[in-house]
Tab-separated table of C-alpha atoms in Angstrom:
chain	number	residue	atom	x	y	z
X	74	UNK	CA	7.486	24.410	40.211
X	75	UNK	CA	10.619	23.133	42.112
X	76	UNK	CA	11.465	20.418	43.564
X	77	UNK	CA	11.252	22.446	47.574
X	78	UNK	CA	8.345	24.093	47.212
X	79	UNK	CA	6.018	20.640	45.423
X	80	UNK	CA	7.104	18.563	48.751
X	81	UNK	CA	5.971	21.389	50.594
X	82	UNK	CA	3.156	21.079	48.977
X	83	UNK	CA	2.476	17.594	49.811
X	84	UNK	CA	3.543	18.001	53.103
X	85	UNK	CA	0.022	20.422	53.516
X	86	UNK	CA	-2.776	19.070	54.722
X	87	UNK	CA	-5.553	19.065	52.152
X	88	UNK	CA	-8.445	19.784	54.401
X	89	UNK	CA	-9.473	23.003	55.691
X	90	UNK	CA	-9.339	21.268	58.881
X	91	UNK	CA	-6.237	19.846	59.040
X	92	UNK	CA	-4.647	23.612	57.292
X	93	UNK	CA	-5.912	25.567	59.962
X	94	UNK	CA	-5.067	23.040	62.914
X	95	UNK	CA	-1.797	23.142	61.890
X	96	UNK	CA	-1.788	26.738	61.264
X	97	UNK	CA	-2.567	26.395	64.940
X	98	UNK	CA	-0.396	24.213	65.840
X	99	UNK	CA	3.016	25.570	64.187
X	100	UNK	CA	1.734	29.130	65.689
X	101	UNK	CA	2.091	28.190	68.559
X	102	UNK	CA	5.679	26.249	68.282
X	103	UNK	CA	6.729	29.135	66.939
X	104	UNK	CA	5.605	31.145	69.633
X	105	UNK	CA	7.127	29.496	72.101
X	106	UNK	CA	11.179	28.396	70.276
X	107	UNK	CA	10.674	32.331	70.120
X	108	UNK	CA	9.054	32.784	74.166
X	109	UNK	CA	12.108	30.494	75.646
X	110	UNK	CA	14.933	32.093	72.775
X	111	UNK	CA	14.583	35.423	74.966
X	112	UNK	CA	14.366	33.490	78.541
X	113	UNK	CA	16.587	31.334	77.669
X	114	UNK	CA	18.406	34.779	76.885
X	115	UNK	CA	17.137	36.345	80.044
X	116	UNK	CA	17.528	33.747	82.222
X	117	UNK	CA	21.204	33.717	81.710
X	118	UNK	CA	22.424	36.705	81.606
X	119	UNK	CA	20.391	35.924	85.650
X	120	UNK	CA	22.486	33.214	86.166
X	121	UNK	CA	25.793	34.720	85.195
X	122	UNK	CA	25.296	37.487	87.715
X	123	UNK	CA	23.970	35.490	90.234
X	124	UNK	CA	27.068	33.296	89.660
X	125	UNK	CA	29.131	36.493	89.495
X	126	UNK	CA	28.205	37.628	93.108
X	127	UNK	CA	28.033	34.573	94.645
X	128	UNK	CA	31.135	33.765	93.189
X	129	UNK	CA	32.921	36.965	94.313
X	130	UNK	CA	31.206	36.800	97.909
X	131	UNK	CA	32.907	32.545	98.325
X	132	UNK	CA	36.573	33.268	97.181
X	133	UNK	CA	36.555	36.495	99.716
X	134	UNK	CA	35.568	33.980	102.517
X	135	UNK	CA	37.965	31.406	100.663
X	136	UNK	CA	40.589	34.011	101.250
X	137	UNK	CA	39.939	35.192	104.642
X	138	UNK	CA	40.271	31.671	105.826
X	139	UNK	CA	43.581	31.220	103.822
X	140	UNK	CA	44.850	34.074	105.318
X	141	UNK	CA	44.082	33.163	108.923
X	142	UNK	CA	46.379	29.925	108.108
X	143	UNK	CA	48.927	32.013	106.828
X	144	UNK	CA	48.854	33.706	110.896
X	145	UNK	CA	49.158	30.984	112.404
X	146	UNK	CA	52.919	28.881	113.110
X	147	UNK	CA	52.766	25.725	111.076
X	148	UNK	CA	52.996	23.193	114.033
X	149	UNK	CA	49.702	24.605	115.129
X	150	UNK	CA	48.016	24.346	112.812
X	151	UNK	CA	46.743	20.843	111.874
X	152	UNK	CA	45.918	21.423	115.466
X	153	UNK	CA	43.237	23.849	114.048
X	154	UNK	CA	41.568	21.932	111.503
X	155	UNK	CA	41.236	18.383	114.077
X	156	UNK	CA	39.254	20.995	115.757
X	157	UNK	CA	37.117	21.819	113.011
X	158	UNK	CA	36.417	18.727	112.447
X	159	UNK	CA	35.855	17.728	115.697
X	160	UNK	CA	33.536	20.507	115.595
X	161	UNK	CA	31.416	19.157	112.937
X	162	UNK	CA	32.617	20.573	110.668
X	163	UNK	CA	32.525	24.097	108.654
X	164	UNK	CA	32.129	25.924	105.375
X	165	UNK	CA	35.402	24.312	103.581
X	166	UNK	CA	36.512	21.348	104.001
X	167	UNK	CA	40.134	21.507	105.575
X	168	UNK	CA	43.234	19.504	104.899
X	169	UNK	CA	46.849	20.371	104.132
X	170	UNK	CA	49.099	18.166	102.028
X	171	UNK	CA	53.056	18.812	101.038
X	172	UNK	CA	52.150	18.878	97.362
X	173	UNK	CA	48.430	19.883	95.436
X	174	UNK	CA	46.441	17.034	94.496
X	175	UNK	CA	45.424	16.151	91.181
X	176	UNK	CA	41.767	16.029	90.213
X	177	UNK	CA	39.526	14.955	87.164
X	178	UNK	CA	38.348	18.917	86.242
X	179	UNK	CA	34.198	18.639	84.829
X	180	UNK	CA	33.502	19.601	81.319
X	181	UNK	CA	34.123	23.163	80.340
X	182	UNK	CA	30.792	25.223	81.089
X	183	UNK	CA	30.012	28.982	80.655
X	184	UNK	CA	28.542	29.172	84.556
X	185	UNK	CA	31.918	26.864	85.871
X	186	UNK	CA	34.152	29.081	84.030
X	187	UNK	CA	32.092	32.104	84.835
X	188	UNK	CA	32.389	31.408	88.534
X	189	UNK	CA	36.217	30.300	88.256
X	190	UNK	CA	37.576	33.183	86.535
X	191	UNK	CA	35.523	35.561	89.169
X	192	UNK	CA	36.728	33.605	92.338
X	193	UNK	CA	41.098	34.068	90.881
X	194	UNK	CA	39.893	37.050	90.745
X	195	UNK	CA	39.143	37.481	94.169
X	196	UNK	CA	41.390	35.692	95.311
X	197	UNK	CA	44.240	37.627	93.084
X	198	UNK	CA	42.812	40.911	95.041
X	199	UNK	CA	42.887	39.662	97.983
X	200	UNK	CA	46.220	37.635	98.224
X	201	UNK	CA	48.139	39.115	96.444
X	202	UNK	CA	51.567	37.639	97.801
X	203	UNK	CA	49.736	34.309	97.013
X	204	UNK	CA	52.222	33.461	94.669
X	205	UNK	CA	50.820	29.461	93.666
X	206	UNK	CA	46.699	29.040	93.381
X	207	UNK	CA	44.703	26.358	91.754
X	208	UNK	CA	40.727	26.193	91.415
X	209	UNK	CA	38.561	23.638	89.958
X	210	UNK	CA	35.370	22.118	89.276
X	211	UNK	CA	35.351	18.142	90.057
X	212	UNK	CA	32.433	16.030	91.013
X	213	UNK	CA	32.836	14.405	94.550
X	214	UNK	CA	33.209	10.533	93.140
X	215	UNK	CA	35.761	9.315	93.813
X	216	UNK	CA	38.040	13.187	94.782
X	217	UNK	CA	40.918	13.039	96.649
X	218	UNK	CA	41.229	14.508	99.492
X	219	UNK	CA	45.432	13.970	99.991
X	220	UNK	CA	48.618	13.815	98.501
X	221	UNK	CA	48.226	9.986	100.347
X	222	UNK	CA	45.475	8.792	98.244
X	223	UNK	CA	42.856	9.538	100.881
X	224	UNK	CA	39.134	10.738	98.861
X	225	UNK	CA	36.170	12.129	100.237
X	226	UNK	CA	34.491	8.809	100.599
X	227	UNK	CA	36.428	7.921	102.569
X	228	UNK	CA	36.153	10.618	105.193
X	229	UNK	CA	33.144	10.008	108.105
X	230	UNK	CA	30.161	11.769	107.590
X	231	UNK	CA	30.470	14.811	110.444
X	232	UNK	CA	33.727	16.022	108.312
X	233	UNK	CA	32.007	16.302	105.007
X	234	UNK	CA	28.090	16.812	105.612
X	235	UNK	CA	28.210	20.193	104.027
X	236	UNK	CA	29.549	19.384	101.354
X	237	UNK	CA	28.069	14.920	100.036
X	238	UNK	CA	24.287	15.702	98.787
X	239	UNK	CA	21.974	13.478	98.073
X	240	UNK	CA	22.000	14.901	93.998
X	241	UNK	CA	25.642	15.161	93.470
X	242	UNK	CA	26.613	19.082	92.926
X	243	UNK	CA	30.169	20.283	91.523
X	244	UNK	CA	32.488	20.701	94.232
X	245	UNK	CA	34.730	23.215	94.221
X	246	UNK	CA	38.477	22.926	95.352
X	247	UNK	CA	41.083	25.588	96.610
X	248	UNK	CA	44.701	25.250	97.004
X	249	UNK	CA	46.928	27.817	98.098
X	250	UNK	CA	50.442	27.277	98.959
X	251	UNK	CA	51.516	28.598	102.391
X	252	UNK	CA	55.219	27.876	102.356
X	253	UNK	CA	57.033	25.340	100.406
X	254	UNK	CA	55.732	21.833	101.344
X	255	UNK	CA	52.426	22.850	102.460
X	256	UNK	CA	49.352	22.640	100.669
X	257	UNK	CA	46.632	24.191	102.516
X	258	UNK	CA	43.532	22.463	100.322
X	259	UNK	CA	40.088	24.068	100.362
X	260	UNK	CA	37.074	22.113	99.369
X	261	UNK	CA	33.583	23.542	99.309
X	262	UNK	CA	29.520	23.982	97.371
X	263	UNK	CA	28.818	27.296	95.765
X	264	UNK	CA	25.612	28.788	97.693
X	265	UNK	CA	23.498	27.054	94.764
X	266	UNK	CA	24.774	23.969	95.085
X	267	UNK	CA	23.367	22.843	91.582
X	268	UNK	CA	24.076	26.381	89.808
X	269	UNK	CA	24.775	24.889	86.268
X	270	UNK	CA	21.504	23.546	85.603
X	271	UNK	CA	19.792	27.529	85.720
X	272	UNK	CA	21.635	28.360	82.994
X	273	UNK	CA	19.896	25.531	80.970
X	274	UNK	CA	16.126	26.433	79.774
X	275	UNK	CA	14.891	23.405	78.654
X	276	UNK	CA	14.156	21.614	82.261
X	277	UNK	CA	11.451	18.367	82.421
X	278	UNK	CA	9.761	20.420	83.979
X	279	UNK	CA	8.837	23.810	81.712
X	280	UNK	CA	9.265	21.063	78.799
X	281	UNK	CA	5.480	19.085	80.532
X	282	UNK	CA	4.202	22.421	81.135
X	283	UNK	CA	4.664	23.748	77.154
X	284	UNK	CA	3.564	20.149	75.756
X	285	UNK	CA	0.400	20.720	78.057
X	286	UNK	CA	-0.131	24.045	76.343
X	287	UNK	CA	0.450	22.594	73.378
X	288	UNK	CA	-2.266	19.496	73.302
X	289	UNK	CA	-4.923	21.800	75.203
X	290	UNK	CA	-4.101	24.388	72.401
X	291	UNK	CA	-4.073	21.503	69.791
X	292	UNK	CA	-7.399	20.146	71.129
X	293	UNK	CA	-9.301	23.417	71.497
X	294	UNK	CA	-8.094	24.687	68.161
X	295	UNK	CA	-9.602	20.631	66.307
X	296	UNK	CA	-13.245	21.688	67.991
X	297	UNK	CA	-13.214	25.037	67.046
X	298	UNK	CA	-11.909	24.644	63.606
X	299	UNK	CA	-14.490	21.374	63.614
X	300	UNK	CA	-17.453	23.105	65.277
X	301	UNK	CA	-16.632	26.077	62.113
X	302	UNK	CA	-16.062	23.542	58.783
X	303	UNK	CA	-18.914	22.016	59.370
X	304	UNK	CA	-21.365	23.789	57.926
X	305	UNK	CA	-19.404	23.493	54.834
X	306	UNK	CA	-19.073	19.961	54.313
X	307	UNK	CA	-23.156	20.272	54.664
X	308	UNK	CA	-22.454	23.058	52.125
X	309	UNK	CA	-20.219	20.518	49.879
X	310	UNK	CA	-21.988	17.472	49.936
X	311	UNK	CA	-25.343	19.815	49.466
X	312	UNK	CA	-23.598	21.305	46.471
X	313	UNK	CA	-22.820	17.715	44.740
X	314	UNK	CA	-25.664	16.020	45.495
X	315	UNK	CA	-27.213	19.224	43.233
X	316	UNK	CA	-24.786	18.824	40.520
X	317	UNK	CA	-26.074	15.234	40.689
X	318	UNK	CA	-29.413	16.008	39.836
X	319	UNK	CA	-29.897	14.612	43.178
X	320	UNK	CA	-32.971	15.971	45.956
X	321	UNK	CA	-30.695	17.458	49.078
X	322	UNK	CA	-32.148	18.841	51.307
X	323	UNK	CA	-32.734	22.425	52.730
X	324	UNK	CA	-29.330	24.254	54.881
X	325	UNK	CA	-30.413	24.519	58.538
X	326	UNK	CA	-29.118	28.614	58.872
X	327	UNK	CA	-27.635	28.292	61.627
X	328	UNK	CA	-24.046	28.535	62.951
X	329	UNK	CA	-21.735	31.509	61.694
X	330	UNK	CA	-22.613	34.788	60.414
X	331	UNK	CA	-20.592	34.520	56.830
X	332	UNK	CA	-22.093	31.098	56.415
X	333	UNK	CA	-25.429	31.823	56.607
X	334	UNK	CA	-25.308	34.138	54.286
X	335	UNK	CA	-23.553	31.881	52.080
X	336	UNK	CA	-26.309	29.117	52.818
X	337	UNK	CA	-28.983	31.143	51.685
X	338	UNK	CA	-26.833	32.754	48.875
X	339	UNK	CA	-27.045	28.774	48.343
X	340	UNK	CA	-29.946	28.074	47.954
X	341	UNK	CA	-31.189	30.936	45.926
X	342	UNK	CA	-28.458	29.982	43.775
X	343	UNK	CA	-30.101	26.487	43.462
X	344	UNK	CA	-33.589	27.470	42.781
X	345	UNK	CA	-32.657	29.955	39.983
X	346	UNK	CA	-30.735	26.492	38.295
X	347	UNK	CA	-33.533	25.127	39.130
X	348	UNK	CA	-35.704	27.548	37.611
X	349	UNK	CA	-33.543	27.794	34.715
X	350	UNK	CA	-33.065	24.494	33.939
X	351	UNK	CA	-37.365	23.714	33.838
X	352	UNK	CA	-37.578	27.010	32.195
X	353	UNK	CA	-35.003	25.197	29.745
X	354	UNK	CA	-37.126	21.810	29.413
X	355	UNK	CA	-40.019	24.207	28.623
X	356	UNK	CA	-38.611	26.769	25.882
X	357	UNK	CA	-37.165	23.485	23.350
X	358	UNK	CA	-40.667	21.429	23.643
X	359	UNK	CA	-41.898	23.755	23.049
X	360	UNK	CA	-39.549	24.797	19.934
X	361	UNK	CA	-39.529	21.527	19.279
X	362	UNK	CA	-44.020	21.741	19.225
X	363	UNK	CA	-43.857	24.757	17.158
X	364	UNK	CA	-41.172	23.812	14.797
X	365	UNK	CA	-42.912	20.581	13.516
X	366	UNK	CA	-45.935	22.290	12.171
X	367	UNK	CA	-44.469	24.911	10.102
X	368	UNK	CA	-42.193	22.108	8.313
X	369	UNK	CA	-44.929	19.332	7.608
X	370	UNK	CA	-46.374	23.069	6.127
X	371	UNK	CA	-43.679	23.632	4.006
X	372	UNK	CA	-42.744	19.721	2.709
X	373	UNK	CA	-46.682	19.789	1.509
X	374	UNK	CA	-46.180	22.941	-0.221
X	375	UNK	CA	-42.958	21.907	-1.494
X	376	UNK	CA	-44.616	18.937	-2.854
X	377	UNK	CA	-46.717	21.808	-4.977
X	378	UNK	CA	-43.476	22.426	-7.029
X	379	UNK	CA	-43.443	21.491	-10.533
X	380	UNK	CA	-39.430	22.112	-11.181
X	381	UNK	CA	-38.598	18.578	-9.490
X	382	UNK	CA	-35.052	19.446	-9.030
X	383	UNK	CA	-35.938	22.461	-6.799
X	384	UNK	CA	-38.622	20.522	-5.157
X	385	UNK	CA	-36.300	17.903	-4.231
X	386	UNK	CA	-34.153	20.023	-2.779
X	387	UNK	CA	-36.005	21.831	-0.691
X	388	UNK	CA	-37.168	18.898	0.439
X	389	UNK	CA	-33.427	17.695	1.696
X	390	UNK	CA	-32.738	21.373	3.829
X	391	UNK	CA	-36.494	20.645	5.653
X	392	UNK	CA	-35.142	17.545	6.304
X	393	UNK	CA	-31.931	18.944	7.291
X	394	UNK	CA	-33.663	21.529	9.277
X	395	UNK	CA	-35.909	18.439	11.326
X	396	UNK	CA	-32.672	16.757	11.314
X	397	UNK	CA	-31.759	20.183	13.362
X	398	UNK	CA	-34.611	19.910	15.526
X	399	UNK	CA	-34.206	16.336	17.311
X	400	UNK	CA	-31.054	16.869	17.935
X	401	UNK	CA	-31.383	19.907	19.647
X	402	UNK	CA	-34.245	17.940	21.402
X	403	UNK	CA	-32.156	14.900	21.511
X	404	UNK	CA	-28.739	16.568	23.525
X	405	UNK	CA	-31.004	18.016	25.491
X	406	UNK	CA	-32.946	15.320	27.594
X	407	UNK	CA	-30.302	13.569	26.943
X	408	UNK	CA	-28.621	14.925	29.033
X	409	UNK	CA	-31.007	15.687	31.515
X	410	UNK	CA	-31.877	12.516	32.417
X	411	UNK	CA	-33.710	12.759	35.659
X	412	UNK	CA	-33.683	9.534	36.998
X	413	UNK	CA	-32.401	7.587	40.552
X	414	UNK	CA	-28.972	6.510	41.545
X	415	UNK	CA	-28.625	2.735	42.004
X	416	UNK	CA	-26.577	-0.039	41.672
X	417	UNK	CA	-25.760	-0.921	38.390
X	418	UNK	CA	-24.208	-4.522	36.860
X	419	UNK	CA	-22.191	-3.452	34.493
X	420	UNK	CA	-21.566	-7.058	32.841
X	421	UNK	CA	-25.658	-7.044	32.876
X	422	UNK	CA	-25.259	-3.817	31.565
X	423	UNK	CA	-22.600	-4.169	28.902
X	424	UNK	CA	-23.589	-7.556	27.924
X	425	UNK	CA	-27.205	-6.633	26.940
X	426	UNK	CA	-25.272	-3.899	24.762
X	427	UNK	CA	-23.153	-5.997	22.842
X	428	UNK	CA	-25.502	-9.138	22.238
X	429	UNK	CA	-28.238	-6.038	20.468
X	430	UNK	CA	-24.690	-4.921	18.363
X	431	UNK	CA	-23.661	-8.043	17.587
X	432	UNK	CA	-26.958	-9.676	15.924
X	433	UNK	CA	-27.100	-5.946	13.889
X	434	UNK	CA	-24.070	-8.086	12.665
X	435	UNK	CA	-20.936	-5.558	14.773
X	436	UNK	CA	-17.787	-7.421	15.641
X	437	UNK	CA	-17.605	-5.957	19.418
X	438	UNK	CA	-16.056	-7.972	21.954
X	439	UNK	CA	-16.135	-7.545	25.739
X	440	UNK	CA	-14.894	-9.927	28.744
X	441	UNK	CA	-17.233	-9.356	32.063
X	442	UNK	CA	-15.548	-8.488	35.072
X	443	UNK	CA	-17.951	-8.338	37.506
X	444	UNK	CA	-17.648	-4.473	38.958
X	445	UNK	CA	-21.223	-2.979	40.103
X	446	UNK	CA	-21.667	1.052	39.328
X	447	UNK	CA	-23.643	3.696	41.269
X	448	UNK	CA	-25.248	5.330	38.621
X	449	UNK	CA	-28.476	6.559	36.628
X	450	UNK	CA	-29.766	3.444	34.559
X	451	UNK	CA	-30.750	5.117	31.686
X	452	UNK	CA	-28.354	8.379	31.509
X	453	UNK	CA	-25.732	5.758	31.785
X	454	UNK	CA	-26.368	3.069	29.053
X	455	UNK	CA	-27.171	6.562	26.905
X	456	UNK	CA	-23.325	7.502	27.113
X	457	UNK	CA	-22.459	4.028	26.885
X	458	UNK	CA	-24.310	3.756	23.204
X	459	UNK	CA	-23.196	7.257	22.099
X	460	UNK	CA	-19.491	6.375	22.915
X	461	UNK	CA	-19.860	2.646	21.532
X	462	UNK	CA	-21.953	4.301	18.557
X	463	UNK	CA	-18.945	6.109	17.487
X	464	UNK	CA	-16.130	3.120	17.579
X	465	UNK	CA	-19.740	0.787	15.395
X	466	UNK	CA	-19.773	3.724	12.895
X	467	UNK	CA	-16.141	4.813	12.509
X	468	UNK	CA	-14.118	1.355	13.767
X	469	UNK	CA	-16.082	-1.288	12.324
X	470	UNK	CA	-14.945	-3.320	15.556
X	471	UNK	CA	-15.288	-2.235	19.045
X	472	UNK	CA	-13.531	-4.010	21.946
X	473	UNK	CA	-15.223	-2.738	25.189
X	474	UNK	CA	-12.542	-3.257	28.317
X	475	UNK	CA	-14.190	-2.807	32.310
X	476	UNK	CA	-11.246	-2.049	34.876
X	477	UNK	CA	-10.684	-0.452	38.422
X	478	UNK	CA	-8.188	2.026	38.119
X	479	UNK	CA	-6.936	4.076	41.630
X	480	UNK	CA	-10.070	3.892	43.423
X	481	UNK	CA	-12.029	4.354	39.493
X	482	UNK	CA	-14.523	1.964	37.668
X	483	UNK	CA	-13.016	2.416	33.822
X	484	UNK	CA	-15.140	1.561	31.368
X	485	UNK	CA	-12.909	2.029	28.287
X	486	UNK	CA	-14.667	1.463	24.124
X	487	UNK	CA	-11.465	1.138	21.946
X	488	UNK	CA	-12.104	1.021	18.348
X	489	UNK	CA	-9.766	-0.221	15.264
X	490	UNK	CA	-10.185	2.864	13.332
X	491	UNK	CA	-7.926	5.473	12.514
X	492	UNK	CA	-8.290	7.063	15.363
X	493	UNK	CA	-8.542	10.950	15.804
X	494	UNK	CA	-5.772	14.098	14.734
X	495	UNK	CA	-4.147	15.660	17.496
X	496	UNK	CA	-5.471	18.961	16.322
X	497	UNK	CA	-9.120	17.926	16.620
X	498	UNK	CA	-9.200	16.536	20.135
X	499	UNK	CA	-9.943	20.473	21.633
X	500	UNK	CA	-13.286	20.197	19.604
X	501	UNK	CA	-13.710	16.984	19.322
X	502	UNK	CA	-17.273	17.085	22.293
X	503	UNK	CA	-18.497	20.008	20.691
X	504	UNK	CA	-22.028	20.024	19.488
X	505	UNK	CA	-22.118	19.650	15.784
X	506	UNK	CA	-17.652	19.041	15.190
X	507	UNK	CA	-17.512	16.353	12.681
X	508	UNK	CA	-14.793	14.584	11.683
X	509	UNK	CA	-13.880	14.433	7.173
X	510	UNK	CA	-14.288	10.781	7.609
X	511	UNK	CA	-16.407	11.148	10.208
X	512	UNK	CA	-19.432	12.770	8.354
X	513	UNK	CA	-17.762	10.349	4.537
X	514	UNK	CA	-18.739	7.484	7.009
X	515	UNK	CA	-22.133	8.063	8.552
X	516	UNK	CA	-23.991	11.316	6.343
X	517	UNK	CA	-27.149	11.296	8.838
X	518	UNK	CA	-24.802	12.187	12.020
X	519	UNK	CA	-25.172	14.825	13.929
X	520	UNK	CA	-21.993	15.046	15.879
X	521	UNK	CA	-23.757	15.625	19.383
X	522	UNK	CA	-22.793	12.295	20.407
X	523	UNK	CA	-19.960	13.062	22.300
X	524	UNK	CA	-21.298	16.341	23.926
X	525	UNK	CA	-24.185	14.889	25.097
X	526	UNK	CA	-21.450	11.357	26.339
X	527	UNK	CA	-19.509	13.529	28.359
X	528	UNK	CA	-22.672	15.761	30.231
X	529	UNK	CA	-23.172	12.623	31.585
X	530	UNK	CA	-20.569	11.310	33.179
X	531	UNK	CA	-19.694	14.428	34.413
X	532	UNK	CA	-22.960	14.532	35.863
X	533	UNK	CA	-21.885	11.312	37.541
X	534	UNK	CA	-18.805	13.122	39.007
X	535	UNK	CA	-16.815	11.077	36.915
X	536	UNK	CA	-14.828	12.494	33.492
X	537	UNK	CA	-14.772	11.176	29.919
X	538	UNK	CA	-10.842	10.663	28.341
X	539	UNK	CA	-10.630	10.535	24.517
X	540	UNK	CA	-6.666	9.122	23.716
X	541	UNK	CA	-5.719	7.700	20.341
X	542	UNK	CA	-5.023	3.417	21.191
X	543	UNK	CA	-1.209	3.212	20.674
X	544	UNK	CA	-1.882	0.308	18.430
X	545	UNK	CA	-3.746	2.058	16.203
X	546	UNK	CA	-7.995	3.045	16.326
X	547	UNK	CA	-9.554	5.551	18.969
X	548	UNK	CA	-9.914	4.840	22.989
X	549	UNK	CA	-13.227	6.686	24.598
X	550	UNK	CA	-12.877	6.118	28.332
X	551	UNK	CA	-15.099	6.961	31.242
X	552	UNK	CA	-14.186	7.020	34.589
X	553	UNK	CA	-16.515	7.034	37.599
X	554	UNK	CA	-15.738	7.859	41.360
X	555	UNK	CA	-15.768	6.026	43.990
X	556	UNK	CA	-18.900	3.859	44.737
X	557	UNK	CA	-17.786	1.035	43.505
X	558	UNK	CA	-17.888	-2.903	44.870
X	559	UNK	CA	-17.057	-5.982	43.794
X	560	UNK	CA	-20.785	-7.739	43.789
X	561	UNK	CA	-19.015	-11.228	44.494
X	562	UNK	CA	-18.944	-9.911	47.834
X	563	UNK	CA	-22.746	-10.135	48.454
X	564	UNK	CA	-24.454	-12.900	49.105
X	565	UNK	CA	-27.744	-13.948	46.550
X	566	UNK	CA	-25.814	-12.141	43.829
X	567	UNK	CA	-26.203	-13.493	39.899
X	568	UNK	CA	-23.748	-12.576	37.603
């Protein structure tokens, strides 16, 4: 798998609840992003139209003011401006300077540039005889009013009451040369002083509204998904319990129509499998009982044969047949042990098995681990016993180690034999499969031990790992999942 896809797979939640919640959240986010994009495009177009219309109207007003002052004699202009100020000001803050005032214009923005372009076009159209014209947007802080250095903050409040607002807004500054040495200074606000903010779709109010809607959708999706997936969790628990041979309560036939159909199908499947297992047990018990009688009769009749060689061959064939019947019955019984899971102290269990092997003259080493695992004691003992017997038969010497690894409890049995060819691992656990050196060293075996051990381990939800040891020999590792704990943490426990 390519690295980006592998990384994406790791980021995707593993649970159905997490995946459905992620899909809901991503869907809402994509919908909001698409909605914001469309709304922003529409709002941008509307804002441009509004700014152009307002700029055109303001340009006509400014042109009228300029024409009015152009019509006055130069010595009357200061008197008219003083009258405007005494009256409390007008829409425009008006002043006459000897030269244009230099101002620090605001940073370039789409709406501001569109407004300036429309104003310049309107003023040139209304004032064709004016050759020198300056138009800028500037912030009111430290905005100069005259060429003598006075700022807008130095003027009386009554003069600038229509310009200075509580929240600063960009000031439109128009400077027109009426005649040499006389520049008309006009300062005002746009009809919408905060027109620059209309082009921003991600306002605080809109972001808060979208965050609240996302939180509401997330909460509702989690509640709905949990309500939907809760029956599936009960179904998974029932399937796990049934797979481990435990008695699980019947699934409630409540919930959605699909889950009720699944629950009924699962219950029917569980009943069929249970009947199959019971029928299989009865079948093998019957086969064992029915075959032993004719085998015994054949052995008795074999004794009547005069030919010693033929009698010996018949005995060997009947013994092999009897062993095959017993082995098949053992396979069924050993892989289907009816026990209740309990806490098994591995040190005590393995210690007894090691002592028995040592009393029989075998070399077995084992170090206590203090670990405990939830399992069926007799079944687990049979699985470990099969692996230990194989190690002692084919390796002469065995080593047992118990450790905790990534949340699992691992029981490793290693021998010092010749190991297993790599091409034989695929069929090693199949019934009646035996390797060449195994047939030489243990002629009475039937090749059922590994298969029985694997079936028991898998019934516990674990895994049987088979591999050659790097330092020689063969090792079989029983990996049992979760539920393991350290009994040293429990009061009153002996070790």
